[in-house]
mmCIF file with all atom_site columns, C-alpha atoms and ligand atoms in Angstrom:
data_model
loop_
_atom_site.group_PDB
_atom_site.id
_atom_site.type_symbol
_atom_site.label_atom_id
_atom_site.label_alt_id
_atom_site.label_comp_id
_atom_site.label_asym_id
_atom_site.label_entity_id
_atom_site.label_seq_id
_atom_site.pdbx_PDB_ins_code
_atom_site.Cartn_x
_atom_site.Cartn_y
_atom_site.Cartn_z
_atom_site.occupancy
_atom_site.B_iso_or_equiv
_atom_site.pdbx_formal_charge
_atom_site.auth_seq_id
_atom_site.auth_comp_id
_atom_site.auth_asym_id
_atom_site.auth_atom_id
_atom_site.pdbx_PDB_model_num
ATOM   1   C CA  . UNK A 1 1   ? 81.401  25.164 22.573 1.00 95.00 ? 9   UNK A CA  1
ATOM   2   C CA  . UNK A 1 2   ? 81.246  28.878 23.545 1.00 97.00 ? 10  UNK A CA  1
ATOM   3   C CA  . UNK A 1 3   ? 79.098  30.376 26.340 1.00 97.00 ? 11  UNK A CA  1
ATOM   4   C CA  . UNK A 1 4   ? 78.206  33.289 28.207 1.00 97.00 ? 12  UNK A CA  1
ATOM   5   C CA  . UNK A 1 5   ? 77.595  33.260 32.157 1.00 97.00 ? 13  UNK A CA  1
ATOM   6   C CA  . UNK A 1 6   ? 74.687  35.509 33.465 1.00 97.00 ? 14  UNK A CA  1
ATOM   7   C CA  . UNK A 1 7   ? 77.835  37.421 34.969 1.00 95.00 ? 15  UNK A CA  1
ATOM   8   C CA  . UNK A 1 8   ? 79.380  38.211 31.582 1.00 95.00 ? 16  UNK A CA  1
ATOM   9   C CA  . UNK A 1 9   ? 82.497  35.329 31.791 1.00 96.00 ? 17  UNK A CA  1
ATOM   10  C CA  . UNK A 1 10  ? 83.328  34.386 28.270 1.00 98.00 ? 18  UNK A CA  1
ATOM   11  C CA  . UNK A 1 11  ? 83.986  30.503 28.360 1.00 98.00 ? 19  UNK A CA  1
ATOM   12  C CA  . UNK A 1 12  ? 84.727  27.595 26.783 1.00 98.00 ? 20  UNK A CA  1
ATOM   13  C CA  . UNK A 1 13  ? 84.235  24.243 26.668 1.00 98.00 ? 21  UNK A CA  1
ATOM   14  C CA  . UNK A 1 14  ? 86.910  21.983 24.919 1.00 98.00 ? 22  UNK A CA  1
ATOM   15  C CA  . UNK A 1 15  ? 87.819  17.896 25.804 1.00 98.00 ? 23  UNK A CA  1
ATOM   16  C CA  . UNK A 1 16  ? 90.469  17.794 27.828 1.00 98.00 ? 24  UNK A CA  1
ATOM   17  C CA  . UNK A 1 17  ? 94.183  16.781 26.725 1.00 98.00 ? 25  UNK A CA  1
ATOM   18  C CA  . UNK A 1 18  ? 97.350  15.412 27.913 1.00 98.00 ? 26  UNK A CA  1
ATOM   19  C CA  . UNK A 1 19  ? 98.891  18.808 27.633 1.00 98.00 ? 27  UNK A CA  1
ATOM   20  C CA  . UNK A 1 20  ? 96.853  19.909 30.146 1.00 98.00 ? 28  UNK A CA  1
ATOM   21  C CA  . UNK A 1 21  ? 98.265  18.107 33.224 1.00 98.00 ? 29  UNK A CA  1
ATOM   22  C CA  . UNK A 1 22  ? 100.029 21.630 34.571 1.00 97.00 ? 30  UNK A CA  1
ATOM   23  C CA  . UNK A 1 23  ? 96.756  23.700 34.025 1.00 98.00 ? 31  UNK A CA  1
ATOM   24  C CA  . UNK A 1 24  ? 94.764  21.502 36.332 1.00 98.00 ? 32  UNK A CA  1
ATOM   25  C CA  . UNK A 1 25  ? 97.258  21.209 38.714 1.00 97.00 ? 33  UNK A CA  1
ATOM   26  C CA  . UNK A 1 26  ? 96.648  25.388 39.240 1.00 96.00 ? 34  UNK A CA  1
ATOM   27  C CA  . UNK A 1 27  ? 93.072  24.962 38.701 1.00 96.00 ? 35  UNK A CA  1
ATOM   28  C CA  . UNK A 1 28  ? 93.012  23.038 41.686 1.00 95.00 ? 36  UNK A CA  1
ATOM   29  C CA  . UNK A 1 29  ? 95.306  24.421 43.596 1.00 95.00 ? 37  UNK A CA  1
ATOM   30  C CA  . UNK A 1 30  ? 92.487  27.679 43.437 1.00 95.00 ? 38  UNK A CA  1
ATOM   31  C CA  . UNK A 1 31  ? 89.526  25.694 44.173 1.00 96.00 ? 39  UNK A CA  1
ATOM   32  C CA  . UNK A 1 32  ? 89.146  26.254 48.054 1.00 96.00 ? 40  UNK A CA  1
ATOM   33  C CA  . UNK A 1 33  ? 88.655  23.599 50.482 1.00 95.00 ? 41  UNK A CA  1
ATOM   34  C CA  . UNK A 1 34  ? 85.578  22.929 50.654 1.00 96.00 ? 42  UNK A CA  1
ATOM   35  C CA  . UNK A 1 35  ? 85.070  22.606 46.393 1.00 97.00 ? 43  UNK A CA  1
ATOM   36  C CA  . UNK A 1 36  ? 87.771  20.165 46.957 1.00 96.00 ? 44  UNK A CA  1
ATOM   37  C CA  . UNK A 1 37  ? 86.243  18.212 49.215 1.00 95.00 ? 45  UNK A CA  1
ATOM   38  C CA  . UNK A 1 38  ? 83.015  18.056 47.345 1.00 96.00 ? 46  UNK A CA  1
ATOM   39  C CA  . UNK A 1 39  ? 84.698  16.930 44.326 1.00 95.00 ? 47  UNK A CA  1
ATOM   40  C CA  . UNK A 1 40  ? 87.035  14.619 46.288 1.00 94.00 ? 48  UNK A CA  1
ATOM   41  C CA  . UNK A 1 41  ? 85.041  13.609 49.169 1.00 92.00 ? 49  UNK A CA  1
ATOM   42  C CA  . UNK A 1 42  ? 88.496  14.350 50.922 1.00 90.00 ? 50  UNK A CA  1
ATOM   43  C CA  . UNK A 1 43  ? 91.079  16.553 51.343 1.00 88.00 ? 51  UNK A CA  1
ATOM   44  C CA  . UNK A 1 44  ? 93.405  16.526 48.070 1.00 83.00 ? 52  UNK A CA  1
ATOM   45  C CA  . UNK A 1 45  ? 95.989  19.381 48.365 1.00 77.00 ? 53  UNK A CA  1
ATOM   46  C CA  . UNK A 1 46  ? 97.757  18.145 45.074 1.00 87.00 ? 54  UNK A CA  1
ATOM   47  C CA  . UNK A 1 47  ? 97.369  15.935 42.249 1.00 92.00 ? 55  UNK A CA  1
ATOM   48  C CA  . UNK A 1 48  ? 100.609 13.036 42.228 1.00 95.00 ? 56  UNK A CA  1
ATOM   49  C CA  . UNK A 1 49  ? 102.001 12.467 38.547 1.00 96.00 ? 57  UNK A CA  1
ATOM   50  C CA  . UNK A 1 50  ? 99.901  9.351  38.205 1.00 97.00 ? 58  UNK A CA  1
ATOM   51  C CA  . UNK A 1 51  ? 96.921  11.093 39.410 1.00 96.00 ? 59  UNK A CA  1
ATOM   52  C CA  . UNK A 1 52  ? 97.561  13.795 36.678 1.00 97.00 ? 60  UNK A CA  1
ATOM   53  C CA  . UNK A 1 53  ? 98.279  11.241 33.938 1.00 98.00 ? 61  UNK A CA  1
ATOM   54  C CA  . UNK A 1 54  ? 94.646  9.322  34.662 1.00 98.00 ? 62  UNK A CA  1
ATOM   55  C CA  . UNK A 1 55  ? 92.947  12.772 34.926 1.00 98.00 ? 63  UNK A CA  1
ATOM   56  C CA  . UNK A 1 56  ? 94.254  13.977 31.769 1.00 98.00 ? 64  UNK A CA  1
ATOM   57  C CA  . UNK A 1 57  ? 94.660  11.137 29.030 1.00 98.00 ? 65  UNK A CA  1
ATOM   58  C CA  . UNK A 1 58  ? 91.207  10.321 28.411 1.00 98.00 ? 66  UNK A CA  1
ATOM   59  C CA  . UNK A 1 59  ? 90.693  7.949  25.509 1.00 98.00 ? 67  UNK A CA  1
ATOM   60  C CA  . UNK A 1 60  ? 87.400  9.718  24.752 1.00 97.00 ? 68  UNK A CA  1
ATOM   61  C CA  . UNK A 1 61  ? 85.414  6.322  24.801 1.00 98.00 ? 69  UNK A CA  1
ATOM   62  C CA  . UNK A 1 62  ? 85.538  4.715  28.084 1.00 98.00 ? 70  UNK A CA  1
ATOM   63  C CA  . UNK A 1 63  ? 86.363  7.985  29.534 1.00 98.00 ? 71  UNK A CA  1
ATOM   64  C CA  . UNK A 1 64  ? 85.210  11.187 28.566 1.00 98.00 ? 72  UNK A CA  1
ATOM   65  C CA  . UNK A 1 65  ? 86.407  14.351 29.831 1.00 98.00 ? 73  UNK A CA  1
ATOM   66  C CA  . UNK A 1 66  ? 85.938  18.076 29.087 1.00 98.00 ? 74  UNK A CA  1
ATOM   67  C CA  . UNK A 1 67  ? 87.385  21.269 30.533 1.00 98.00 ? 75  UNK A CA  1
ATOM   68  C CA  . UNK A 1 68  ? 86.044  24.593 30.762 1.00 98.00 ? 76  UNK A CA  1
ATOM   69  C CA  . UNK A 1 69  ? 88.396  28.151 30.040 1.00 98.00 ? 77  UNK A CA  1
ATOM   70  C CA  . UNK A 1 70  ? 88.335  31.613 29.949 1.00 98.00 ? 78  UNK A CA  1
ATOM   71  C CA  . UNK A 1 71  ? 87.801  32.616 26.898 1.00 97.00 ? 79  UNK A CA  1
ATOM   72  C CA  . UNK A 1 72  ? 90.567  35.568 27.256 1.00 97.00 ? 80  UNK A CA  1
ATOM   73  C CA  . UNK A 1 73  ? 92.681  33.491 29.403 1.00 97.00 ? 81  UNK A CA  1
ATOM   74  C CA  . UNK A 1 74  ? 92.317  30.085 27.687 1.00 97.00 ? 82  UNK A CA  1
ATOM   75  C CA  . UNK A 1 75  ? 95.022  28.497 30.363 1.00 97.00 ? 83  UNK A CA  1
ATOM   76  C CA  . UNK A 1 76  ? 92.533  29.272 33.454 1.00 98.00 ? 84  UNK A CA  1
ATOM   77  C CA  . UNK A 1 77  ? 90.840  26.185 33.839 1.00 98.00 ? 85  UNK A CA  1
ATOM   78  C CA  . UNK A 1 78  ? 87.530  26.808 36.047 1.00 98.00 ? 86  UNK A CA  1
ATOM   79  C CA  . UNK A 1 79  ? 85.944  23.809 35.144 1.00 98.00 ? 87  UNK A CA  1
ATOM   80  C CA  . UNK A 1 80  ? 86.245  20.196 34.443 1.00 98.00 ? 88  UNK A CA  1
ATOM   81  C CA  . UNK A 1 81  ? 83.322  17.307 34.471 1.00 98.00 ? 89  UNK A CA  1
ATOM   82  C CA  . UNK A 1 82  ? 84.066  13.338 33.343 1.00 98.00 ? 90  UNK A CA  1
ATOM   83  C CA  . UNK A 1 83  ? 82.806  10.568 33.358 1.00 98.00 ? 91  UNK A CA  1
ATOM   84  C CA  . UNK A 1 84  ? 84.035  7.182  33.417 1.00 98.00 ? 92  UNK A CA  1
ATOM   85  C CA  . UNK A 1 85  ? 82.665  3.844  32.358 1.00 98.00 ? 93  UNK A CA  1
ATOM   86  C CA  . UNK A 1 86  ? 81.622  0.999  34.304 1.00 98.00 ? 94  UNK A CA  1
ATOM   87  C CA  . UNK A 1 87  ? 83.368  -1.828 33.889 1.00 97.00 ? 95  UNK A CA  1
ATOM   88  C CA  . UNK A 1 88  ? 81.393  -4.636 34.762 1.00 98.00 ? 96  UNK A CA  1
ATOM   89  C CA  . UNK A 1 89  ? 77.913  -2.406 33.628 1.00 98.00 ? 97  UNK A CA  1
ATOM   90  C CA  . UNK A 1 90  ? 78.957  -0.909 30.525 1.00 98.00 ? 98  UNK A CA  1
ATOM   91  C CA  . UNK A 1 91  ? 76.145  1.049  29.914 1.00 97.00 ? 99  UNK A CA  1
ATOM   92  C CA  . UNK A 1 92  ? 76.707  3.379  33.112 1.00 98.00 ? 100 UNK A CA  1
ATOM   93  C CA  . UNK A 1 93  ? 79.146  5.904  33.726 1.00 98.00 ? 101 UNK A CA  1
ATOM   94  C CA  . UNK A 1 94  ? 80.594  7.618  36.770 1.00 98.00 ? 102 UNK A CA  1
ATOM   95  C CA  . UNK A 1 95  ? 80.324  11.035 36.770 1.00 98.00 ? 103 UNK A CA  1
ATOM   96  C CA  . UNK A 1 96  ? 82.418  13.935 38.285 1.00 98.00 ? 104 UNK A CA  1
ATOM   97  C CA  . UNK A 1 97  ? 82.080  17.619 38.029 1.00 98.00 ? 105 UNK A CA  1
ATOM   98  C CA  . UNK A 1 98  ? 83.728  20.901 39.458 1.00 98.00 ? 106 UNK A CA  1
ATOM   99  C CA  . UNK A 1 99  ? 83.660  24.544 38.767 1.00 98.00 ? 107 UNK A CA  1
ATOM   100 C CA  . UNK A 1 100 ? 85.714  27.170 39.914 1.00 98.00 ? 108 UNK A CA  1
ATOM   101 C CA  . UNK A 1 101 ? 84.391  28.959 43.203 1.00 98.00 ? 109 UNK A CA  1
ATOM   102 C CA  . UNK A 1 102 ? 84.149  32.224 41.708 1.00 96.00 ? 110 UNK A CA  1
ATOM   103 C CA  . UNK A 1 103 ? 81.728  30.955 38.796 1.00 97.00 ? 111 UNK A CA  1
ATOM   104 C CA  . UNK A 1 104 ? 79.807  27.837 41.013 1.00 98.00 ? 112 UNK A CA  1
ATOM   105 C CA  . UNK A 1 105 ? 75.956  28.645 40.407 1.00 98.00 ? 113 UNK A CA  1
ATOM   106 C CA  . UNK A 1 106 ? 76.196  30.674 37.246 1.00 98.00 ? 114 UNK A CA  1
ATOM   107 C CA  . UNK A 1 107 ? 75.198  27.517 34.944 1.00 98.00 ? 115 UNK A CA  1
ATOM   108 C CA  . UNK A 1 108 ? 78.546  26.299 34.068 1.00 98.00 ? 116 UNK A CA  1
ATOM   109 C CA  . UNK A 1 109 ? 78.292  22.961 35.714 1.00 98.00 ? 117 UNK A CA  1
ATOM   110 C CA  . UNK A 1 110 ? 74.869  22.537 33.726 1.00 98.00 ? 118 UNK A CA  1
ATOM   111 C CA  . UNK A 1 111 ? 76.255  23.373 30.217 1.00 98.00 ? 119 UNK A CA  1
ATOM   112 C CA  . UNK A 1 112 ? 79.516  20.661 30.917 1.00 98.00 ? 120 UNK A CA  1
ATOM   113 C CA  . UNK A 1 113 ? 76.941  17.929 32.187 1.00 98.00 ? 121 UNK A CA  1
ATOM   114 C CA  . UNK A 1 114 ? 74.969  18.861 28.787 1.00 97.00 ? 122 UNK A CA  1
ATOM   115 C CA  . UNK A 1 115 ? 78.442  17.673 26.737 1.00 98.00 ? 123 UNK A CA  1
ATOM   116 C CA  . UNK A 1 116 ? 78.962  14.520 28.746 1.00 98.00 ? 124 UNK A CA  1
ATOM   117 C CA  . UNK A 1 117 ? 75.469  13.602 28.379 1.00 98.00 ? 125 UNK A CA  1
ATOM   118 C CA  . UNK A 1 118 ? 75.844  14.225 24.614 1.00 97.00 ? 126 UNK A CA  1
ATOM   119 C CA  . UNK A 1 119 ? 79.067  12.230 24.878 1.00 98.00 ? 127 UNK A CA  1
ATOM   120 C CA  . UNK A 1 120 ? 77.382  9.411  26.932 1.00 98.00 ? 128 UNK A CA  1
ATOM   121 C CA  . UNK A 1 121 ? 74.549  8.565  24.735 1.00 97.00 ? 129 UNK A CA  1
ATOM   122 C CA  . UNK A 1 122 ? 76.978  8.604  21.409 1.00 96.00 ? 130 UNK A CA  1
ATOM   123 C CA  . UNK A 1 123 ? 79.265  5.864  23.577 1.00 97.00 ? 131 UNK A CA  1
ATOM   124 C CA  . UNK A 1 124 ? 75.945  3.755  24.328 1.00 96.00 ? 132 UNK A CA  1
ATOM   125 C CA  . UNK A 1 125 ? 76.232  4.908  28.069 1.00 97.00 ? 133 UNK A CA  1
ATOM   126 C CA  . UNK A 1 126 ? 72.091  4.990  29.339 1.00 96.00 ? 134 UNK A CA  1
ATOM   127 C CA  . UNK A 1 127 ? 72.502  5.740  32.996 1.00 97.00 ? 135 UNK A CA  1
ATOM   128 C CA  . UNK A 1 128 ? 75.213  8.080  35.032 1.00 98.00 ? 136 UNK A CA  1
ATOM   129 C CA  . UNK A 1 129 ? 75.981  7.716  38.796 1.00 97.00 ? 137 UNK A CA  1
ATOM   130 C CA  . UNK A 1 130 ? 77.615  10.088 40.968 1.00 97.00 ? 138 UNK A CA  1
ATOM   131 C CA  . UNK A 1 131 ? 79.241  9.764  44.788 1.00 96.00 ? 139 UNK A CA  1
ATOM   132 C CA  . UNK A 1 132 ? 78.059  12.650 46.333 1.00 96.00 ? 140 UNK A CA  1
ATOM   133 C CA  . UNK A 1 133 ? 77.932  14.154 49.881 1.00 96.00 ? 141 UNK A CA  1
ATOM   134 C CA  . UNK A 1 134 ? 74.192  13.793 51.123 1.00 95.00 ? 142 UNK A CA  1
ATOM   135 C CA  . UNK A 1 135 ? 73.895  17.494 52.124 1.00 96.00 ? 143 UNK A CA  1
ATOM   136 C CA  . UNK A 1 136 ? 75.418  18.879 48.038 1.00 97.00 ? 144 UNK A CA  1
ATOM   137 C CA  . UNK A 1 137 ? 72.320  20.080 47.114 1.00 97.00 ? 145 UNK A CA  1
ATOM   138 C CA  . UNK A 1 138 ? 73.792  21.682 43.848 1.00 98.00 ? 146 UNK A CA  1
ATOM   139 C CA  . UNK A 1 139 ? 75.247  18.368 42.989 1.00 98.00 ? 147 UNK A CA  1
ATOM   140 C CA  . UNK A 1 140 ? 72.449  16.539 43.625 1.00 98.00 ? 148 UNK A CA  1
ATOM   141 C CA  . UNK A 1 141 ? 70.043  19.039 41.245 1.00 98.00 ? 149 UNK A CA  1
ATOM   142 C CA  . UNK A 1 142 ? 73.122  19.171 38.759 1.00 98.00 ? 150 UNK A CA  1
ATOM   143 C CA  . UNK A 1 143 ? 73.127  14.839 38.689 1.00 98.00 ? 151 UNK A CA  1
ATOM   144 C CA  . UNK A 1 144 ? 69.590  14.875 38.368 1.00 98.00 ? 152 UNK A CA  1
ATOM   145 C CA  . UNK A 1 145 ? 69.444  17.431 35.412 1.00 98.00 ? 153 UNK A CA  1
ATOM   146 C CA  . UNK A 1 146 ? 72.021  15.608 33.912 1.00 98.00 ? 154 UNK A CA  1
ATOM   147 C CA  . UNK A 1 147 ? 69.999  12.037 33.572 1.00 97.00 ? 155 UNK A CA  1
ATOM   148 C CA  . UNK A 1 148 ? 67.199  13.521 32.675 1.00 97.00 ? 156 UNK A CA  1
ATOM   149 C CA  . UNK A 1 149 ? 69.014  15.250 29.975 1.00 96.00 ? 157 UNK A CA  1
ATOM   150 C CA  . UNK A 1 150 ? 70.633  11.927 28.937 1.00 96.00 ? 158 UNK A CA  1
ATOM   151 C CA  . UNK A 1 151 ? 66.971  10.442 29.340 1.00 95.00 ? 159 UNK A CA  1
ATOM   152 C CA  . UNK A 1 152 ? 65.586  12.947 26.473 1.00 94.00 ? 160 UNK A CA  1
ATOM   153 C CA  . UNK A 1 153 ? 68.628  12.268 24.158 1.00 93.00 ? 161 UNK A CA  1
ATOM   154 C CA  . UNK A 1 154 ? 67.794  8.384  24.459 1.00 85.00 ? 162 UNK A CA  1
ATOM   155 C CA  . UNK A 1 155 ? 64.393  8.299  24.547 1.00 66.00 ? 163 UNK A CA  1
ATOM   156 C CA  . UNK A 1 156 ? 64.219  4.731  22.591 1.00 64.00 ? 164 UNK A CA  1
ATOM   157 C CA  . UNK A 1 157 ? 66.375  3.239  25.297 1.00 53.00 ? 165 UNK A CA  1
ATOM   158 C CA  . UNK A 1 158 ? 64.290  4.441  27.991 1.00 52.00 ? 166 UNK A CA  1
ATOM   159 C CA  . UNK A 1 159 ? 61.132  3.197  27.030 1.00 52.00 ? 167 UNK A CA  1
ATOM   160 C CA  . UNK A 1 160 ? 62.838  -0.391 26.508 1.00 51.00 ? 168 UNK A CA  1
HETATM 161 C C1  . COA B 2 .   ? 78.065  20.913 42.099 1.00 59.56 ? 11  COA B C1  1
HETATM 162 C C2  . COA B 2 .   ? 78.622  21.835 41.022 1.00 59.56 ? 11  COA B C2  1
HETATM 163 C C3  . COA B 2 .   ? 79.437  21.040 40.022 1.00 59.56 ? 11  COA B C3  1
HETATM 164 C C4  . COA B 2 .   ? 77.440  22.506 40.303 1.00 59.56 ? 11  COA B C4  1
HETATM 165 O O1  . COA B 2 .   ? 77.931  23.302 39.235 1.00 59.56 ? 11  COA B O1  1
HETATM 166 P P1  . COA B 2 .   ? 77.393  24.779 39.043 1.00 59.56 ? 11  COA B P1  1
HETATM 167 O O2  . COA B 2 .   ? 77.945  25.357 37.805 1.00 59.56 ? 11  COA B O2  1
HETATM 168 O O3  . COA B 2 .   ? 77.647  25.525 40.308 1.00 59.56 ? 11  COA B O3  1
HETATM 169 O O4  . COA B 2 .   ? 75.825  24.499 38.899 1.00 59.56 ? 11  COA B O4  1
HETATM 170 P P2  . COA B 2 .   ? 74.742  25.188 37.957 1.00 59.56 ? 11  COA B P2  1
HETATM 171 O O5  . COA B 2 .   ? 74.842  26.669 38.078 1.00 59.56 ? 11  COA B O5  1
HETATM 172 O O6  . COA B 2 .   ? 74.812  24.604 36.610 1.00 59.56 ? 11  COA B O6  1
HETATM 173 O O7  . COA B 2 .   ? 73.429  24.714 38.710 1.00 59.56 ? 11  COA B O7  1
HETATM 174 C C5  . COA B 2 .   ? 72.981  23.361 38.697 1.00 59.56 ? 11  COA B C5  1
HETATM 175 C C6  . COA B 2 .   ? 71.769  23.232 39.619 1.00 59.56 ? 11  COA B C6  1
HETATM 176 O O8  . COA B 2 .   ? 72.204  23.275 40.980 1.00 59.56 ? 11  COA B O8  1
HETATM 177 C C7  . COA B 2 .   ? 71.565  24.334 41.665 1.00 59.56 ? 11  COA B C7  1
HETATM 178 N N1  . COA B 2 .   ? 72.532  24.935 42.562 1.00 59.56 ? 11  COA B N1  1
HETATM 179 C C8  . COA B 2 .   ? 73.711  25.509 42.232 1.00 59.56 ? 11  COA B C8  1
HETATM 180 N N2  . COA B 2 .   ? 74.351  25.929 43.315 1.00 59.56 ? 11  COA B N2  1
HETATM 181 C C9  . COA B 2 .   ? 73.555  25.608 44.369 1.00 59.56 ? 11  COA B C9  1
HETATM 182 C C10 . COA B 2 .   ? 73.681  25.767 45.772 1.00 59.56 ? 11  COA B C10 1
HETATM 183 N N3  . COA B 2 .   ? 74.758  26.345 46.315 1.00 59.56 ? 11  COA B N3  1
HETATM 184 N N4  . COA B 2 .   ? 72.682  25.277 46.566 1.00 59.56 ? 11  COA B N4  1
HETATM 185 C C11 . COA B 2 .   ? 71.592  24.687 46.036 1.00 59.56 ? 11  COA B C11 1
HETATM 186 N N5  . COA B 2 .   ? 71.427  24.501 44.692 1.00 59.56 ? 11  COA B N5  1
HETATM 187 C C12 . COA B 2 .   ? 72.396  24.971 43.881 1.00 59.56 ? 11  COA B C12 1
HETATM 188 C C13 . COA B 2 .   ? 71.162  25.309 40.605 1.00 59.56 ? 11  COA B C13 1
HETATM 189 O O9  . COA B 2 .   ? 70.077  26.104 41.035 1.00 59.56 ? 11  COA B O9  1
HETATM 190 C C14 . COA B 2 .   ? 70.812  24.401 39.446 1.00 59.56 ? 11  COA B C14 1
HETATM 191 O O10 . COA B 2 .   ? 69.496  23.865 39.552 1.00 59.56 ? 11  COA B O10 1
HETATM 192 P P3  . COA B 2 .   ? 68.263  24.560 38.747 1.00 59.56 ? 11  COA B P3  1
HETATM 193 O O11 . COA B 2 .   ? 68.639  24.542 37.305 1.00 59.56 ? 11  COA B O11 1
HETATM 194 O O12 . COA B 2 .   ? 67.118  23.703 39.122 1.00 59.56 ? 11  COA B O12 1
HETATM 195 O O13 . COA B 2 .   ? 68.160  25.972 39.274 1.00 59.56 ? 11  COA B O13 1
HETATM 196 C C15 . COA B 2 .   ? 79.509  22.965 41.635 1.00 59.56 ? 11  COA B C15 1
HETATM 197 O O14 . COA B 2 .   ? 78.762  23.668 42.603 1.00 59.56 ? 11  COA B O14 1
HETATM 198 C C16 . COA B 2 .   ? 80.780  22.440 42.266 1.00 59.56 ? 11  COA B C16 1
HETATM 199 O O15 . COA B 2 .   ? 81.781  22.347 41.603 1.00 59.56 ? 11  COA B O15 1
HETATM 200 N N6  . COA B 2 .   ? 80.769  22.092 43.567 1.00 59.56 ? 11  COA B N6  1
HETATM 201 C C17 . COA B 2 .   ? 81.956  21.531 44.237 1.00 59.56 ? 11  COA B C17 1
HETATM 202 C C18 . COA B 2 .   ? 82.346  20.143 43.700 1.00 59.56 ? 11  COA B C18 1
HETATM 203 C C19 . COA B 2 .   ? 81.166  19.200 43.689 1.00 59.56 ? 11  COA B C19 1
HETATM 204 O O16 . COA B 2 .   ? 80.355  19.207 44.612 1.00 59.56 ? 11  COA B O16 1
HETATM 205 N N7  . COA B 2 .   ? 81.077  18.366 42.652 1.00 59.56 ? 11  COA B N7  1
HETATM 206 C C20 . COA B 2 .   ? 79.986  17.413 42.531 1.00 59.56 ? 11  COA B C20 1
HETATM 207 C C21 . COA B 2 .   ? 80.353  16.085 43.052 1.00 59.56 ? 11  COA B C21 1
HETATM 208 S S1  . COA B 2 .   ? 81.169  15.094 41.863 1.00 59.56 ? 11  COA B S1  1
#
């Protein structure tokens, strides 16, 4: 998928692969602290090897993840969003999101919640979850945009 931010970034949006470990090791090494902890919900100054390894080798059914890129600079990651089955509810997922500082608010976290909600309904996932600081507003909007997008692609479900 290929999009334009209001600002005029080219970007994007791919699954994410093994290969990919070393890219979102920088890509958070940029986010700043606070991003971090959002995302986190603690301080995470680097990723450890096993870390990378769960992050990055997705199998694409239990868990789903997608990366955003310049399109010009296709090995600046400045977004990634997952999610991750439930195991004992297997029709929810936990979902995770986080965009680069310098592009937060510009729509990007909207269109990669709009893939994993595509995603989720084609793997039979009805309803997403999310930990989230009580005072992220813009996750909290973002989580809620997202279900009610994955509402309106399951419409059958929800009325069951
Ligand atoms: C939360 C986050 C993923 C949102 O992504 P984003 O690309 O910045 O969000 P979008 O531009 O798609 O906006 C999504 C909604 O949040 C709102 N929003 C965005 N930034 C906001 C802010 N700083 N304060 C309040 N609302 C905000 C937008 O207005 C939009 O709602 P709308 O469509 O009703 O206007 C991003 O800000 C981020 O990475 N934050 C740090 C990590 C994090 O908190 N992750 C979520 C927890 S897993």
């Amino acid at each position: 998928v290929r999009l334009h931010l209001p600002n005029g970034t080219q970007v994007r949006i791919r699954p994410i692969r093994s290969a990919d470990k070393l890219l979102l090791a920088d890509g958070l090494r940029r986010l700043s602290r606070e991003s971090v902890h959002r995302r986190f919900l603690s301080a995470k100054p680097r990723l450890t090897a096993r870390e990378l390894r769960y992050l990055t080798e997705v199998d694409m059914v239990d868990h789903v993840a997608y990366v955003a890129v310049l399109e010009h600079r296709p090995d600046m990651i400045i977004g990634v969003g997952r999610w991750v089955r439930d195991a004992e509810r297997p029709d929810e997922a936990e979902i995770a999101i986080v965009i680069g500082d310098a592009v937060q608010n510009l729509g990007l976290g909207t269109a990669l919640g709009r893939q994993l909600a595509q995603a989720a309904v084609a793997r039979g996932i009805r309803r997403f979850t999310a930990t989230m600081l009580p005072e992220n507003r813009a996750a909290h909007r973002l989580l809620e945009k997202i279900s009610a997008e994955l509402d309106a692609l399951a419409p059958a479900a929800v009325a069951a």
